[in-house]
Amino acid sequence: MVSYVVFGRGSFNQLDEILTPQRKVNAPMIFLVDHFFEGKALPNRIPLRGNDKIIFVDVTQEPKTKQVDALAHELREAFGTVSGIIGIGGGSTMDLAKAVSLMMTNPGSSADYQGWDLVQVPGVYKAGIPTLSGTGAEVSRTTVLTGPERKLGMNSDFTPFDQIVLDPELIKDAPVNQRFYTGMDCYIHCIESLEGTYLNEFSKSYGDKALQLCQEVFLGNKEWTDEFDDKLMMASYAGGMSIAYSQVGVAHAVSYGLSYLLGTKHGVGNCIVMNHLEEFYPTGVAEFKQMVAENNIDIPQGICRGLSEEQFEKMINVSKGMKPLWENALGKNWEQIMTRERLRALYEKL
Ligand SMILES: NC(=O)c1ccc[n+]([C@@H]2O[C@H](COP(=O)([O-])OP(=O)(O)OC[C@H]3O[C@@H](n4cnc5c(N)ncnc54)[C@H](O)[C@@H]3O)[C@@H](O)[C@H]2O)c1
Ligand SMILES: [Fe+2]
């Protein structure tokens, strides 16, 4: 779990105070900042000291193992060691920060650690500061990376942040569509966790709360207020906590295939899949569709049209590789239930 959590409007201003005890002599704090903020006001508020460095990270595409390895290599060459890695941005930037922190101390390539509990050595100090809410990346024990072989997280006890700063002012100006897609990641986490076979009271307690908060902000055609940013930020936190002790399910397992092959981004990819999952999550999908309609969001259709046999096979392989997700969704005999043919038919609908 994350060791320290700060929540509140304006809490970003406490960053200097928070980082001071973590500073080591001559070892800089490295701020990985979402490139969206380049030239904006936020970077000027980062409390730089000594040889600290801001690196704007390009998250046009979701994080890749190559990108993580290159960043960690660059920092080791330049500084030897660093005091910490601070990720400021959406799920992609936070995942990059978590992965780079781990690769400052673990040998080899981040691709070697894609899987469950392969990381053996703690990384350097790491803190996460979300500017989009929904992924739960701020609390999760994974960092999702696309590698040469697979799109899969570095799931480990060493992956969670040491500190997170949840300041709802930072998500205030997120574009409506992006806010919705990332927010739906949280909603879908709740449905997949609450409807899953791995469910337990820990996951249910957080999942129920996150679901309620998502319903409060995305249903009822209400005008968006600051209070909604507060709620969405806590929904993301609780949704992340919910899957920390369970798993995601069908929407994620299928959307990983899309993003591996087509580069479809996580939030929108989950929405594209969720739109067609009535048979697995009837109530959740009906409510999801209501949210889409009330918030006037377009969910892309027909993205698998015209794909080759080989491409479908690739997506099916990536998706089938997500064993814990399928097992959570469908139980131990999931392979009999979700046959390659059935998965193929589902991809064809998207
Ligand atoms: N580690 C986990 O547990 C976990 C869970 C779910 C998803 N993820 C990962 O999270 C990523 C998706 O994250 P996301 O949905 O937060 O989006 P993102 O981080 O990919 O960012 C999406 C876009 O929004 C921009 N952006 C970020 N903050 C903004 C702001 N305040 N205003 C305007 N634009 C802003 C970014 O520059 C980018 O163009 C994927 O890489 C996915 O794999 C990780
Ligand atoms: Fe997700």
mmCIF file of N, CA, C and O in Angstrom, residues 79-167:
data_model
loop_
_atom_site.group_PDB
_atom_site.id
_atom_site.type_symbol
_atom_site.label_atom_id
_atom_site.label_comp_id
_atom_site.label_asym_id
_atom_site.label_seq_id
_atom_site.Cartn_x
_atom_site.Cartn_y
_atom_site.Cartn_z
ATOM 1 N N PHE A 79 23.415 11.153 -12.926
ATOM 2 C CA PHE A 79 23.477 11.446 -11.481
ATOM 3 C C PHE A 79 23.978 10.280 -10.632
ATOM 4 O O PHE A 79 24.175 10.454 -9.436
ATOM 5 N N GLY A 80 24.158 9.109 -11.191
ATOM 6 C CA GLY A 80 24.473 7.950 -10.352
ATOM 7 C C GLY A 80 23.206 7.503 -9.649
ATOM 8 O O GLY A 80 22.534 6.585 -10.065
ATOM 9 N N THR A 81 22.870 8.240 -8.586
ATOM 10 C CA THR A 81 21.597 7.938 -7.942
ATOM 11 C C THR A 81 20.768 9.221 -7.801
ATOM 12 O O THR A 81 21.285 10.317 -8.000
ATOM 13 N N VAL A 82 19.512 9.044 -7.476
ATOM 14 C CA VAL A 82 18.628 10.205 -7.295
ATOM 15 C C VAL A 82 17.903 10.054 -5.953
ATOM 16 O O VAL A 82 17.827 8.953 -5.407
ATOM 17 N N SER A 83 17.407 11.174 -5.433
ATOM 18 C CA SER A 83 16.676 11.107 -4.153
ATOM 19 C C SER A 83 15.287 10.521 -4.344
ATOM 20 O O SER A 83 14.743 9.884 -3.438
ATOM 21 N N GLY A 84 14.718 10.792 -5.515
ATOM 22 C CA GLY A 84 13.373 10.270 -5.730
ATOM 23 C C GLY A 84 12.849 10.608 -7.104
ATOM 24 O O GLY A 84 13.412 11.435 -7.827
ATOM 25 N N ILE A 85 11.784 9.919 -7.467
ATOM 26 C CA ILE A 85 11.104 10.163 -8.742
ATOM 27 C C ILE A 85 9.678 10.579 -8.405
ATOM 28 O O ILE A 85 8.961 9.851 -7.707
ATOM 29 N N ILE A 86 9.278 11.747 -8.902
ATOM 30 C CA ILE A 86 7.959 12.270 -8.603
ATOM 31 C C ILE A 86 7.163 12.339 -9.905
ATOM 32 O O ILE A 86 7.565 13.049 -10.830
ATOM 33 N N GLY A 87 6.077 11.611 -9.994
ATOM 34 C CA GLY A 87 5.269 11.600 -11.221
ATOM 35 C C GLY A 87 4.089 12.539 -11.082
ATOM 36 O O GLY A 87 3.278 12.387 -10.167
ATOM 37 N N ILE A 88 3.987 13.504 -11.999
ATOM 38 C CA ILE A 88 2.882 14.467 -11.965
ATOM 39 C C ILE A 88 2.136 14.381 -13.295
ATOM 40 O O ILE A 88 2.647 14.816 -14.336
ATOM 41 N N GLY A 89 0.944 13.782 -13.287
ATOM 42 C CA GLY A 89 0.202 13.646 -14.533
ATOM 43 C C GLY A 89 -0.901 12.609 -14.396
ATOM 44 O O GLY A 89 -1.303 12.256 -13.279
ATOM 45 N N GLY A 90 -1.356 12.111 -15.534
ATOM 46 C CA GLY A 90 -2.381 11.075 -15.530
ATOM 47 C C GLY A 90 -1.765 9.711 -15.231
ATOM 48 O O GLY A 90 -0.602 9.612 -14.816
ATOM 49 N N GLY A 91 -2.547 8.656 -15.470
ATOM 50 C CA GLY A 91 -2.088 7.308 -15.184
ATOM 51 C C GLY A 91 -0.785 6.968 -15.904
ATOM 52 O O GLY A 91 0.086 6.290 -15.346
ATOM 53 N N SER A 92 -0.621 7.454 -17.136
ATOM 54 C CA SER A 92 0.593 7.124 -17.899
ATOM 55 C C SER A 92 1.830 7.686 -17.210
ATOM 56 O O SER A 92 2.848 6.998 -17.072
ATOM 57 N N THR A 93 1.749 8.944 -16.785
ATOM 58 C CA THR A 93 2.910 9.580 -16.149
ATOM 59 C C THR A 93 3.186 8.936 -14.786
ATOM 60 O O THR A 93 4.345 8.702 -14.424
ATOM 61 N N MET A 94 2.121 8.651 -14.049
ATOM 62 C CA MET A 94 2.331 8.016 -12.741
ATOM 63 C C MET A 94 2.957 6.632 -12.910
ATOM 64 O O MET A 94 3.857 6.254 -12.159
ATOM 65 N N ASP A 95 2.499 5.888 -13.923
ATOM 66 C CA ASP A 95 3.086 4.569 -14.168
ATOM 67 C C ASP A 95 4.558 4.688 -14.561
ATOM 68 O O ASP A 95 5.386 3.888 -14.129
ATOM 69 N N LEU A 96 4.869 5.681 -15.379
ATOM 70 C CA LEU A 96 6.275 5.885 -15.760
ATOM 71 C C LEU A 96 7.124 6.141 -14.522
ATOM 72 O O LEU A 96 8.208 5.563 -14.366
ATOM 73 N N ALA A 97 6.618 6.989 -13.627
ATOM 74 C CA ALA A 97 7.380 7.324 -12.423
ATOM 75 C C ALA A 97 7.615 6.083 -11.570
ATOM 76 O O ALA A 97 8.723 5.850 -11.072
ATOM 77 N N LYS A 98 6.582 5.254 -11.417
ATOM 78 C CA LYS A 98 6.733 4.049 -10.605
ATOM 79 C C LYS A 98 7.772 3.120 -11.229
ATOM 80 O O LYS A 98 8.641 2.574 -10.539
ATOM 81 N N ALA A 99 7.673 2.951 -12.544
ATOM 82 C CA ALA A 99 8.571 2.015 -13.229
ATOM 83 C C ALA A 99 10.011 2.533 -13.229
ATOM 84 O O ALA A 99 10.957 1.766 -12.996
ATOM 85 N N VAL A 100 10.196 3.836 -13.464
ATOM 86 C CA VAL A 100 11.564 4.377 -13.490
ATOM 87 C C VAL A 100 12.178 4.254 -12.099
ATOM 88 O O VAL A 100 13.347 3.879 -11.947
ATOM 89 N N SER A 101 11.399 4.520 -11.066
ATOM 90 C CA SER A 101 11.904 4.355 -9.696
ATOM 91 C C SER A 101 12.420 2.929 -9.485
ATOM 92 O O SER A 101 13.513 2.719 -8.950
ATOM 93 N N LEU A 102 11.658 1.948 -9.926
ATOM 94 C CA LEU A 102 12.074 0.549 -9.744
ATOM 95 C C LEU A 102 13.331 0.226 -10.561
ATOM 96 O O LEU A 102 14.210 -0.502 -10.101
ATOM 97 N N MET A 103 13.399 0.818 -11.774
ATOM 98 C CA MET A 103 14.531 0.482 -12.643
ATOM 99 C C MET A 103 15.800 1.266 -12.299
ATOM 100 O O MET A 103 16.847 1.038 -12.889
ATOM 101 N N MET A 104 15.712 2.165 -11.303
ATOM 102 C CA MET A 104 16.933 2.813 -10.813
ATOM 103 C C MET A 104 17.743 1.828 -9.979
ATOM 104 O O MET A 104 18.934 2.029 -9.758
ATOM 105 N N THR A 105 17.121 0.781 -9.472
ATOM 106 C CA THR A 105 17.824 -0.141 -8.569
ATOM 107 C C THR A 105 17.802 -1.600 -9.040
ATOM 108 O O THR A 105 18.604 -2.396 -8.581
ATOM 109 N N ASN A 106 16.872 -1.940 -9.924
ATOM 110 C CA ASN A 106 16.789 -3.341 -10.368
ATOM 111 C C ASN A 106 17.559 -3.540 -11.676
ATOM 112 O O ASN A 106 17.466 -2.710 -12.577
ATOM 113 N N PRO A 107 18.316 -4.624 -11.790
ATOM 114 C CA PRO A 107 19.111 -4.845 -13.004
ATOM 115 C C PRO A 107 18.256 -5.243 -14.210
ATOM 116 O O PRO A 107 17.116 -5.668 -14.046
ATOM 117 N N GLY A 108 18.833 -5.085 -15.393
ATOM 118 C CA GLY A 108 18.177 -5.562 -16.616
ATOM 119 C C GLY A 108 17.178 -4.565 -17.161
ATOM 120 O O GLY A 108 17.290 -3.360 -16.955
ATOM 121 N N SER A 109 16.174 -5.092 -17.872
ATOM 122 C CA SER A 109 15.163 -4.259 -18.506
ATOM 123 C C SER A 109 13.846 -4.390 -17.749
ATOM 124 O O SER A 109 13.553 -5.446 -17.164
ATOM 125 N N SER A 110 13.044 -3.324 -17.800
ATOM 126 C CA SER A 110 11.730 -3.386 -17.153
ATOM 127 C C SER A 110 10.889 -4.523 -17.750
ATOM 128 O O SER A 110 10.021 -5.078 -17.073
ATOM 129 N N ALA A 111 11.168 -4.893 -19.005
ATOM 130 C CA ALA A 111 10.415 -5.986 -19.640
ATOM 131 C C ALA A 111 10.625 -7.306 -18.886
ATOM 132 O O ALA A 111 9.755 -8.177 -18.903
ATOM 133 N N ASP A 112 11.775 -7.429 -18.203
ATOM 134 C CA ASP A 112 12.044 -8.661 -17.431
ATOM 135 C C ASP A 112 11.110 -8.795 -16.235
ATOM 136 O O ASP A 112 11.012 -9.865 -15.642
ATOM 137 N N TYR A 113 10.466 -7.700 -15.855
ATOM 138 C CA TYR A 113 9.665 -7.699 -14.620
ATOM 139 C C TYR A 113 8.164 -7.592 -14.892
ATOM 140 O O TYR A 113 7.390 -7.374 -13.970
ATOM 141 N N GLN A 114 7.775 -7.696 -16.172
ATOM 142 C CA GLN A 114 6.348 -7.651 -16.482
ATOM 143 C C GLN A 114 5.716 -8.961 -16.058
ATOM 144 O O GLN A 114 6.029 -10.016 -16.636
ATOM 145 N N GLY A 115 4.874 -8.893 -15.054
ATOM 146 C CA GLY A 115 4.272 -10.117 -14.535
ATOM 147 C C GLY A 115 3.939 -9.895 -13.076
ATOM 148 O O GLY A 115 3.762 -8.750 -12.653
ATOM 149 N N TRP A 116 3.863 -10.973 -12.317
ATOM 150 C CA TRP A 116 3.477 -10.852 -10.911
ATOM 151 C C TRP A 116 4.643 -11.204 -9.993
ATOM 152 O O TRP A 116 5.230 -12.288 -10.099
ATOM 153 N N ASP A 117 5.001 -10.260 -9.154
ATOM 154 C CA ASP A 117 6.004 -10.460 -8.091
ATOM 155 C C ASP A 117 7.385 -10.865 -8.604
ATOM 156 O O ASP A 117 8.071 -11.680 -7.997
ATOM 157 N N LEU A 118 7.784 -10.271 -9.711
ATOM 158 C CA LEU A 118 9.121 -10.542 -10.248
ATOM 159 C C LEU A 118 10.140 -9.525 -9.730
ATOM 160 O O LEU A 118 11.338 -9.808 -9.695
ATOM 161 N N VAL A 119 9.666 -8.340 -9.337
ATOM 162 C CA VAL A 119 10.585 -7.307 -8.826
ATOM 163 C C VAL A 119 11.046 -7.727 -7.432
ATOM 164 O O VAL A 119 10.227 -8.063 -6.578
ATOM 165 N N GLN A 120 12.364 -7.727 -7.209
ATOM 166 C CA GLN A 120 12.898 -8.230 -5.933
ATOM 167 C C GLN A 120 13.510 -7.136 -5.057
ATOM 168 O O GLN A 120 13.763 -7.361 -3.881
ATOM 169 N N VAL A 121 13.814 -5.980 -5.649
ATOM 170 C CA VAL A 121 14.543 -4.937 -4.926
ATOM 171 C C VAL A 121 13.686 -3.658 -4.896
ATOM 172 O O VAL A 121 13.130 -3.282 -5.924
ATOM 173 N N PRO A 122 13.560 -2.990 -3.740
ATOM 174 C CA PRO A 122 12.788 -1.737 -3.719
ATOM 175 C C PRO A 122 13.421 -0.701 -4.652
ATOM 176 O O PRO A 122 14.634 -0.701 -4.834
ATOM 177 N N GLY A 123 12.621 0.158 -5.223
ATOM 178 C CA GLY A 123 13.151 1.228 -6.065
ATOM 179 C C GLY A 123 13.600 2.396 -5.204
ATOM 180 O O GLY A 123 13.676 2.282 -3.977
ATOM 181 N N VAL A 124 13.891 3.536 -5.845
ATOM 182 C CA VAL A 124 14.158 4.756 -5.079
ATOM 183 C C VAL A 124 12.810 5.336 -4.636
ATOM 184 O O VAL A 124 11.749 4.918 -5.135
ATOM 185 N N TYR A 125 12.856 6.302 -3.710
ATOM 186 C CA TYR A 125 11.647 6.969 -3.212
ATOM 187 C C TYR A 125 10.803 7.440 -4.403
ATOM 188 O O TYR A 125 11.325 7.956 -5.375
ATOM 189 N N LYS A 126 9.486 7.239 -4.301
ATOM 190 C CA LYS A 126 8.633 7.690 -5.408
ATOM 191 C C LYS A 126 7.331 8.275 -4.878
ATOM 192 O O LYS A 126 6.766 7.779 -3.894
ATOM 193 N N ALA A 127 6.907 9.352 -5.538
ATOM 194 C CA ALA A 127 5.649 9.995 -5.156
ATOM 195 C C ALA A 127 4.808 10.218 -6.397
ATOM 196 O O ALA A 127 5.342 10.434 -7.491
ATOM 197 N N GLY A 128 3.486 10.150 -6.234
ATOM 198 C CA GLY A 128 2.570 10.322 -7.358
ATOM 199 C C GLY A 128 1.600 11.460 -7.101
ATOM 200 O O GLY A 128 1.065 11.590 -5.999
ATOM 201 N N ILE A 129 1.396 12.267 -8.137
ATOM 202 C CA ILE A 129 0.490 13.407 -8.017
ATOM 203 C C ILE A 129 -0.426 13.418 -9.249
ATOM 204 O O ILE A 129 -0.026 13.849 -10.335
ATOM 205 N N PRO A 130 -1.664 12.882 -9.099
ATOM 206 C CA PRO A 130 -2.532 12.766 -10.282
ATOM 207 C C PRO A 130 -3.070 14.113 -10.780
ATOM 208 O O PRO A 130 -3.405 14.982 -9.978
ATOM 209 N N THR A 131 -3.135 14.218 -12.106
ATOM 210 C CA THR A 131 -3.793 15.365 -12.735
ATOM 211 C C THR A 131 -5.014 14.906 -13.533
ATOM 212 O O THR A 131 -5.658 15.701 -14.210
ATOM 213 N N LEU A 132 -5.282 13.609 -13.503
ATOM 214 C CA LEU A 132 -6.519 13.023 -14.047
ATOM 215 C C LEU A 132 -6.922 11.988 -13.015
ATOM 216 O O LEU A 132 -6.045 11.373 -12.402
ATOM 217 N N SER A 133 -8.218 11.756 -12.858
ATOM 218 C CA SER A 133 -8.631 10.763 -11.866
ATOM 219 C C SER A 133 -9.432 9.645 -12.498
ATOM 220 O O SER A 133 -10.318 9.909 -13.321
ATOM 221 N N GLY A 134 -9.115 8.425 -12.090
ATOM 222 C CA GLY A 134 -9.881 7.277 -12.552
ATOM 223 C C GLY A 134 -9.086 5.999 -12.615
ATOM 224 O O GLY A 134 -9.605 4.930 -12.294
ATOM 225 N N THR A 135 -7.830 6.090 -13.027
ATOM 226 C CA THR A 135 -7.076 4.847 -13.232
ATOM 227 C C THR A 135 -6.795 4.109 -11.925
ATOM 228 O O THR A 135 -6.651 2.890 -11.927
ATOM 229 N N GLY A 136 -6.669 4.857 -10.833
ATOM 230 C CA GLY A 136 -6.243 4.216 -9.581
ATOM 231 C C GLY A 136 -4.747 3.936 -9.569
ATOM 232 O O GLY A 136 -4.233 3.321 -8.630
ATOM 233 N N ALA A 137 -4.039 4.395 -10.595
ATOM 234 C CA ALA A 137 -2.582 4.170 -10.650
ATOM 235 C C ALA A 137 -1.893 4.789 -9.432
ATOM 236 O O ALA A 137 -0.823 4.345 -9.036
ATOM 237 N N GLU A 138 -2.531 5.793 -8.829
ATOM 238 C CA GLU A 138 -1.935 6.423 -7.648
ATOM 239 C C GLU A 138 -1.856 5.465 -6.462
ATOM 240 O O GLU A 138 -1.040 5.673 -5.577
ATOM 241 N N VAL A 139 -2.708 4.448 -6.419
ATOM 242 C CA VAL A 139 -2.664 3.524 -5.278
ATOM 243 C C VAL A 139 -2.301 2.087 -5.638
ATOM 244 O O VAL A 139 -2.070 1.282 -4.747
ATOM 245 N N SER A 140 -2.265 1.761 -6.910
ATOM 246 C CA SER A 140 -2.179 0.336 -7.260
ATOM 247 C C SER A 140 -0.766 -0.218 -7.084
ATOM 248 O O SER A 140 0.211 0.525 -7.008
ATOM 249 N N ARG A 141 -0.656 -1.548 -7.052
ATOM 250 C CA ARG A 141 0.650 -2.205 -6.945
ATOM 251 C C ARG A 141 1.142 -2.659 -8.326
ATOM 252 O O ARG A 141 1.856 -3.638 -8.462
ATOM 253 N N THR A 142 0.756 -1.896 -9.333
ATOM 254 C CA THR A 142 1.245 -2.227 -10.668
ATOM 255 C C THR A 142 1.601 -0.968 -11.446
ATOM 256 O O THR A 142 1.221 0.137 -11.069
ATOM 257 N N THR A 143 2.366 -1.146 -12.495
ATOM 258 C CA THR A 143 2.629 -0.083 -13.454
ATOM 259 C C THR A 143 2.549 -0.729 -14.824
ATOM 260 O O THR A 143 3.302 -1.651 -15.129
ATOM 261 N N VAL A 144 1.568 -0.295 -15.604
ATOM 262 C CA VAL A 144 1.249 -1.003 -16.849
ATOM 263 C C VAL A 144 2.181 -0.546 -17.969
ATOM 264 O O VAL A 144 2.238 0.641 -18.288
ATOM 265 N N LEU A 145 2.892 -1.504 -18.563
ATOM 266 C CA LEU A 145 3.859 -1.161 -19.607
ATOM 267 C C LEU A 145 3.644 -2.026 -20.836
ATOM 268 O O LEU A 145 3.298 -3.200 -20.726
ATOM 269 N N THR A 146 3.881 -1.416 -22.003
ATOM 270 C CA THR A 146 3.882 -2.196 -23.237
ATOM 271 C C THR A 146 5.322 -2.571 -23.530
ATOM 272 O O THR A 146 6.182 -1.690 -23.629
ATOM 273 N N GLY A 147 5.568 -3.861 -23.610
ATOM 274 C CA GLY A 147 6.925 -4.341 -23.874
ATOM 275 C C GLY A 147 7.003 -5.026 -25.212
ATOM 276 O O GLY A 147 6.018 -5.031 -25.963
ATOM 277 N N PRO A 148 8.153 -5.606 -25.540
ATOM 278 C CA PRO A 148 8.302 -6.260 -26.840
ATOM 279 C C PRO A 148 7.346 -7.446 -26.997
ATOM 280 O O PRO A 148 6.892 -7.747 -28.093
ATOM 281 N N GLU A 149 7.032 -8.115 -25.899
ATOM 282 C CA GLU A 149 6.213 -9.330 -25.964
ATOM 283 C C GLU A 149 4.763 -9.085 -25.560
ATOM 284 O O GLU A 149 3.867 -9.759 -26.005
ATOM 285 N N ARG A 150 4.553 -8.179 -24.609
ATOM 286 C CA ARG A 150 3.221 -8.088 -24.013
ATOM 287 C C ARG A 150 2.970 -6.710 -23.445
ATOM 288 O O ARG A 150 3.905 -5.943 -23.219
ATOM 289 N N LYS A 151 1.673 -6.434 -23.223
ATOM 290 C CA LYS A 151 1.310 -5.283 -22.417
ATOM 291 C C LYS A 151 0.914 -5.848 -21.061
ATOM 292 O O LYS A 151 -0.086 -6.553 -20.931
ATOM 293 N N LEU A 152 1.712 -5.586 -20.070
ATOM 294 C CA LEU A 152 1.476 -6.180 -18.747
ATOM 295 C C LEU A 152 2.206 -5.354 -17.709
ATOM 296 O O LEU A 152 3.251 -4.764 -17.987
ATOM 297 N N GLY A 153 1.660 -5.329 -16.521
ATOM 298 C CA GLY A 153 2.236 -4.504 -15.467
ATOM 299 C C GLY A 153 3.410 -5.157 -14.772
ATOM 300 O O GLY A 153 3.617 -6.366 -14.851
ATOM 301 N N MET A 154 4.191 -4.306 -14.078
ATOM 302 C CA MET A 154 5.170 -4.805 -13.107
ATOM 303 C C MET A 154 4.404 -4.832 -11.785
ATOM 304 O O MET A 154 4.373 -3.838 -11.065
ATOM 305 N N ASN A 155 3.729 -5.952 -11.513
ATOM 306 C CA ASN A 155 2.928 -6.070 -10.295
ATOM 307 C C ASN A 155 3.832 -6.546 -9.162
ATOM 308 O O ASN A 155 4.382 -7.644 -9.248
ATOM 309 N N SER A 156 3.992 -5.737 -8.131
ATOM 310 C CA SER A 156 4.839 -6.205 -7.021
ATOM 311 C C SER A 156 4.583 -5.395 -5.768
ATOM 312 O O SER A 156 3.994 -4.315 -5.820
ATOM 313 N N ASP A 157 5.071 -5.900 -4.654
ATOM 314 C CA ASP A 157 4.949 -5.176 -3.390
ATOM 315 C C ASP A 157 5.805 -3.915 -3.388
ATOM 316 O O ASP A 157 5.625 -3.043 -2.541
ATOM 317 N N PHE A 158 6.764 -3.819 -4.303
ATOM 318 C CA PHE A 158 7.643 -2.645 -4.348
ATOM 319 C C PHE A 158 7.111 -1.563 -5.288
ATOM 320 O O PHE A 158 7.693 -0.500 -5.409
ATOM 321 N N THR A 159 6.016 -1.867 -5.989
ATOM 322 C CA THR A 159 5.532 -0.931 -7.012
ATOM 323 C C THR A 159 4.746 0.271 -6.467
ATOM 324 O O THR A 159 4.855 1.351 -7.035
ATOM 325 N N PRO A 160 3.962 0.137 -5.375
ATOM 326 C CA PRO A 160 3.176 1.315 -4.953
ATOM 327 C C PRO A 160 4.058 2.510 -4.573
ATOM 328 O O PRO A 160 5.194 2.348 -4.133
ATOM 329 N N PHE A 161 3.469 3.691 -4.754
ATOM 330 C CA PHE A 161 4.171 4.925 -4.365
ATOM 331 C C PHE A 161 4.441 4.946 -2.860
ATOM 332 O O PHE A 161 3.685 4.365 -2.069
ATOM 333 N N ASP A 162 5.481 5.672 -2.447
ATOM 334 C CA ASP A 162 5.718 5.929 -1.022
ATOM 335 C C ASP A 162 4.787 7.033 -0.529
ATOM 336 O O ASP A 162 4.442 7.079 0.650
ATOM 337 N N GLN A 163 4.446 7.922 -1.444
ATOM 338 C CA GLN A 163 3.638 9.099 -1.061
ATOM 339 C C GLN A 163 2.745 9.468 -2.240
ATOM 340 O O GLN A 163 3.186 9.405 -3.392
ATOM 341 N N ILE A 164 1.517 9.864 -1.955
ATOM 342 C CA ILE A 164 0.711 10.493 -3.012
ATOM 343 C C ILE A 164 0.141 11.813 -2.493
ATOM 344 O O ILE A 164 -0.079 11.975 -1.288
ATOM 345 N N VAL A 165 -0.034 12.731 -3.410
ATOM 346 C CA VAL A 165 -0.616 14.036 -3.086
ATOM 347 C C VAL A 165 -1.862 14.172 -3.949
ATOM 348 O O VAL A 165 -1.768 14.247 -5.183
ATOM 349 N N LEU A 166 -3.020 14.147 -3.318
ATOM 350 C CA LEU A 166 -4.288 14.202 -4.052
ATOM 351 C C LEU A 166 -4.857 15.611 -3.911
ATOM 352 O O LEU A 166 -5.442 15.953 -2.886
ATOM 353 N N ASP A 167 -4.638 16.416 -4.941
ATOM 354 C CA ASP A 167 -5.099 17.803 -4.920
ATOM 355 C C ASP A 167 -6.126 17.980 -6.038
ATOM 356 O O ASP A 167 -5.762 18.066 -7.214
#
